[in-house]
Tab-separated table of C-alpha atoms in Angstrom:
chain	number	residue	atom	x	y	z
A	1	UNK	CA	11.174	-18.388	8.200
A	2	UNK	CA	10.852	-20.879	11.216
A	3	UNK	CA	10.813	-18.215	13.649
A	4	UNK	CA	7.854	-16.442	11.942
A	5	UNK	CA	5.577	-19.303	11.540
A	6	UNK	CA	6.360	-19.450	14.917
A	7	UNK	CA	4.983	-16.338	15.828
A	8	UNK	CA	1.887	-16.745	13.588
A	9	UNK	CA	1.102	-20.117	16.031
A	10	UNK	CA	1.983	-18.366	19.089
A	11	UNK	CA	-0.712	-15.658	17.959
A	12	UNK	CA	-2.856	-18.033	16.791
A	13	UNK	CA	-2.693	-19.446	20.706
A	14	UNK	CA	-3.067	-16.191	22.219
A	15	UNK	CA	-5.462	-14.590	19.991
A	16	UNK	CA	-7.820	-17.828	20.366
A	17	UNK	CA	-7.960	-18.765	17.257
A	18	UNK	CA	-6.913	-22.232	16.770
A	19	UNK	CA	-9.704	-23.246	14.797
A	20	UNK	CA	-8.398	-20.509	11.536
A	21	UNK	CA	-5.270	-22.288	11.832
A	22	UNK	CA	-6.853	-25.718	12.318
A	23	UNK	CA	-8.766	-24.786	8.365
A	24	UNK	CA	-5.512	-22.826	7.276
A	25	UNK	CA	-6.778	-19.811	6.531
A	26	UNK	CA	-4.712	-17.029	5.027
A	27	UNK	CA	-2.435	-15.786	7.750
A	28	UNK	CA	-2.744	-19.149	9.435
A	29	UNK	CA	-1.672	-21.650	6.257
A	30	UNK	CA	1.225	-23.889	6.783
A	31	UNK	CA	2.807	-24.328	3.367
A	32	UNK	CA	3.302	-27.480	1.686
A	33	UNK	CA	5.814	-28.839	0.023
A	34	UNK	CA	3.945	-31.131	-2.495
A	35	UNK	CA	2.021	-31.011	-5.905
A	36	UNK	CA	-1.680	-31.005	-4.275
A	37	UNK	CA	-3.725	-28.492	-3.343
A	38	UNK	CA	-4.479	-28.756	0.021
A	39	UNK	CA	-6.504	-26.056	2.712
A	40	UNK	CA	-3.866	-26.948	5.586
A	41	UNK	CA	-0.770	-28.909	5.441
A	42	UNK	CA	-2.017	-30.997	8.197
A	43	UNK	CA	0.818	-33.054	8.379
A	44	UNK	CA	3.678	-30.093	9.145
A	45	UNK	CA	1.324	-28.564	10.954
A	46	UNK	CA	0.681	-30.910	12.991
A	47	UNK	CA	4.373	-32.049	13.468
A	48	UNK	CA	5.731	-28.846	13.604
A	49	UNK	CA	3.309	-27.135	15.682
A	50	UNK	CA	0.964	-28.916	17.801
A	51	UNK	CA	3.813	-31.762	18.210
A	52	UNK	CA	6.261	-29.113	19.303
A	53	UNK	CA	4.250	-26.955	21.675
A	54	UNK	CA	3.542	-29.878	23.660
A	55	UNK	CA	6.793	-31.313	23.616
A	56	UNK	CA	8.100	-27.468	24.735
A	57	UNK	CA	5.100	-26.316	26.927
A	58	UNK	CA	2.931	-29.341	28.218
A	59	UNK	CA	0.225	-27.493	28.551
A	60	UNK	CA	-2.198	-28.924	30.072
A	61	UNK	CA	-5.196	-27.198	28.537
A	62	UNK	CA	-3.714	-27.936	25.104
A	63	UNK	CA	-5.392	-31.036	23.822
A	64	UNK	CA	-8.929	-29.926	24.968
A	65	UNK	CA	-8.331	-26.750	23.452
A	66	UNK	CA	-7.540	-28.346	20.109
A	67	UNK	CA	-10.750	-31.032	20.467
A	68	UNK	CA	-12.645	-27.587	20.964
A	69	UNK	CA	-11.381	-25.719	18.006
A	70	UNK	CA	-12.134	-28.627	15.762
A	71	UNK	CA	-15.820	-28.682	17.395
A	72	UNK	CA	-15.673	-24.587	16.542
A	73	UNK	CA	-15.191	-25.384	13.030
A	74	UNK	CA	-17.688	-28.220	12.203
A	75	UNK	CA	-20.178	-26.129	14.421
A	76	UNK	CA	-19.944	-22.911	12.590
A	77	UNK	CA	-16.907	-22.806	9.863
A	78	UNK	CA	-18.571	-20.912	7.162
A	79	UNK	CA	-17.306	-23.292	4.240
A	80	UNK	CA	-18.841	-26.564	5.815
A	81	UNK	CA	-17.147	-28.536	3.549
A	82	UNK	CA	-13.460	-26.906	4.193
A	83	UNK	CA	-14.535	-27.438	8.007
A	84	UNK	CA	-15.683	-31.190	7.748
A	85	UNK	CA	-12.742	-32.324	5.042
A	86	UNK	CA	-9.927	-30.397	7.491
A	87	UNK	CA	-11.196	-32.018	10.767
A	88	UNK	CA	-11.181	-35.625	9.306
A	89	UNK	CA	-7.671	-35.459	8.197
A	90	UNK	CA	-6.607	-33.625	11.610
A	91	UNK	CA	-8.329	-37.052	13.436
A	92	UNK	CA	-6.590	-38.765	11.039
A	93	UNK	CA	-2.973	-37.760	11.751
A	94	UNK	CA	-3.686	-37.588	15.167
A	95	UNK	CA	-4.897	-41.353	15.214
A	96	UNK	CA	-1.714	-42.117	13.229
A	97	UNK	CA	0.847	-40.353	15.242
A	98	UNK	CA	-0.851	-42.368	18.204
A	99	UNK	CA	0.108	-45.612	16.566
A	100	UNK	CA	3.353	-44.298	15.953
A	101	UNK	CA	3.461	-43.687	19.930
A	102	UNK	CA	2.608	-47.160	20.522
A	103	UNK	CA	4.785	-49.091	17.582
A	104	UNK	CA	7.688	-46.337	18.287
A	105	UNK	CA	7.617	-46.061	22.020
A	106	UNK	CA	11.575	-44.114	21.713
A	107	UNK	CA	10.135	-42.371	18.306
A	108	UNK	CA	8.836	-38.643	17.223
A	109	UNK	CA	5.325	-39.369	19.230
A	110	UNK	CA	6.610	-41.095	22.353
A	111	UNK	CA	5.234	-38.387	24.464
A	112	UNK	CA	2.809	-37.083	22.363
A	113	UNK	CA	-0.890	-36.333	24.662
A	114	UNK	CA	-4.047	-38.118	24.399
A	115	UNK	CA	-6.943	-36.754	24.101
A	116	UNK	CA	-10.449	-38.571	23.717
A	117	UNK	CA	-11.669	-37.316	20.113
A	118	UNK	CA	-15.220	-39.039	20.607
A	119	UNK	CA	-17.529	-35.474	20.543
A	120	UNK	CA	-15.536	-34.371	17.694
A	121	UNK	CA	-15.921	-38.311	15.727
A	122	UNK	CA	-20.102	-37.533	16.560
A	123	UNK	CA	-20.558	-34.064	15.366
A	124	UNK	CA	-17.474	-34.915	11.878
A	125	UNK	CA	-20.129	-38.296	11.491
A	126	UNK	CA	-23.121	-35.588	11.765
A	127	UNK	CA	-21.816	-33.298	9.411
A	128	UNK	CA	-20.725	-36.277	6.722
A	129	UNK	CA	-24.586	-37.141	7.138
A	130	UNK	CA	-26.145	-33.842	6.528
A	131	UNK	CA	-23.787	-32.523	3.698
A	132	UNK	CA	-23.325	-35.849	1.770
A	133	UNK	CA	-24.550	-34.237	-1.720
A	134	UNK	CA	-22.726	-31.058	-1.153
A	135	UNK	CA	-19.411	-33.113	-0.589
A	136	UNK	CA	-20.062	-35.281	-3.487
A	137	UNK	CA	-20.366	-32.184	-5.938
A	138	UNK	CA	-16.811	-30.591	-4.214
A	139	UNK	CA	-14.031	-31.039	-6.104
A	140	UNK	CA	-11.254	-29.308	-4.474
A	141	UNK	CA	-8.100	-30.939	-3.072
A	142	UNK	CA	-8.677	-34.458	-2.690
A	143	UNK	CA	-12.248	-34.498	-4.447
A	144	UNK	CA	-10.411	-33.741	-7.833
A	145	UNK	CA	-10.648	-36.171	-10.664
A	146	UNK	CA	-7.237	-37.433	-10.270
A	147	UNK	CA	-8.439	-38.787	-6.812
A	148	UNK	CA	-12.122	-39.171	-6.700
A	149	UNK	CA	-15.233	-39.845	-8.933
A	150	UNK	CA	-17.316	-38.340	-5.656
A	151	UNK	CA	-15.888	-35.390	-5.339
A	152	UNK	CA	-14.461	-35.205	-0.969
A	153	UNK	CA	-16.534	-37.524	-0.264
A	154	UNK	CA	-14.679	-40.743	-1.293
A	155	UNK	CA	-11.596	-39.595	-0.177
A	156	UNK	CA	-13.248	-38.673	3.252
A	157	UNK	CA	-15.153	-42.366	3.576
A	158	UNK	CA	-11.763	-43.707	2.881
A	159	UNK	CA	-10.416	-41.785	5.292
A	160	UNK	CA	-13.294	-42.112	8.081
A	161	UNK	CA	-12.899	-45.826	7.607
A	162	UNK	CA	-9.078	-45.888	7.599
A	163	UNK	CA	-9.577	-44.044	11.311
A	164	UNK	CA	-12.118	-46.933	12.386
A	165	UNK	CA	-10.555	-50.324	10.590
A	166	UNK	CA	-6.937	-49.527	11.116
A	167	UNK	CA	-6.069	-46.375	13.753
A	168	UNK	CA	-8.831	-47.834	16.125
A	169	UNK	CA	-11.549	-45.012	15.848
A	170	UNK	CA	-12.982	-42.833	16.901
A	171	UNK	CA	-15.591	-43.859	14.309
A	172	UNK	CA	-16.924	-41.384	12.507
A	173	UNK	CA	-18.233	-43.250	9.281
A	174	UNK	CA	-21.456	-41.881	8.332
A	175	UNK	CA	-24.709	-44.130	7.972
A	176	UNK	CA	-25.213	-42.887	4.716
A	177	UNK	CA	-21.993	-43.851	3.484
């Protein structure tokens, strides 16, 4: 099983199409193993993945190539809503695993790249701003009533502000919050 979801990221690298995997869809979804819907499991992708292609490869084209693919899917993701609520939880690990690199300097992250995520903070605050009413009325995955009165967008203002107040930005919290 490893070695094919293995393939499908290699593909996903060669066939330029980082930002289907970054949203999860079909061929590109990373399972989870949990009881909540989710469009990506950001966190196994992540660590399973992007982690271990850059621990293996260092490429050095890598972590612009992943700031562009999330820009590709805010820009021009069909389901705006998939593309805004995926991006803010990919900043979101990758703020956390960056605070695991500095409280874990021996740990899982200790090499893990930096990248500056401030273009794709701007354009995730933009979209937040612009499709407030449309997130508020969305309740899949975290938006449903077991999490959220307001739909994705209270879990994505607790999220934007968790990213700000405690991983130290980029801030993307909307002015409309």
């Amino acid at each position: 099983m490893s070695a094919n979801l293995d393939n499908v990221w290699q593909l996903a690298l060669a066939n330029d199409e980082l930002d289907k995997f970054l949203v999860g869809e079909r061929f590109y979804f990373q399972e989870a193993q949990n009881d909540n819907e989710e469009p990506q499991n950001i966190v196994a992708a992540f660590d399973l993945r992007v982690l271990r292609y850059w621990q293996q490869t260092r490429d050095p084209q890598f972590p612009e190539r992943l700031v562009a693919a999330l820009l590709k899917i805010l820009a021009s993701y069909p389901d705006r809503n998939r593309a805004i609520y995926v991006a803010a939880v990919w900043v979101w690990y990758y703020r956390l695993c960056l605070s695991k690199k500095q409280t874990q300097p021996e740990g899982l992250y200790a090499d893990l790249f930096e990248v500056d995520m401030g273009a794709v903070a701007l354009a995730l605050q933009r979209q937040l701003e612009l499709n407030k009413a449309e997130l508020v009325q969305d309740t899949r995955w975290a938006g449903g009533s077991w999490n959220s009165q307001n739909g994705l967008w209270a879990p994505l203002m607790r999220t934007a502000l968790g990213v700000r107040d405690q991983l130290g930005g980029p801030d993307f919290v909307p002015v409309n919050r």
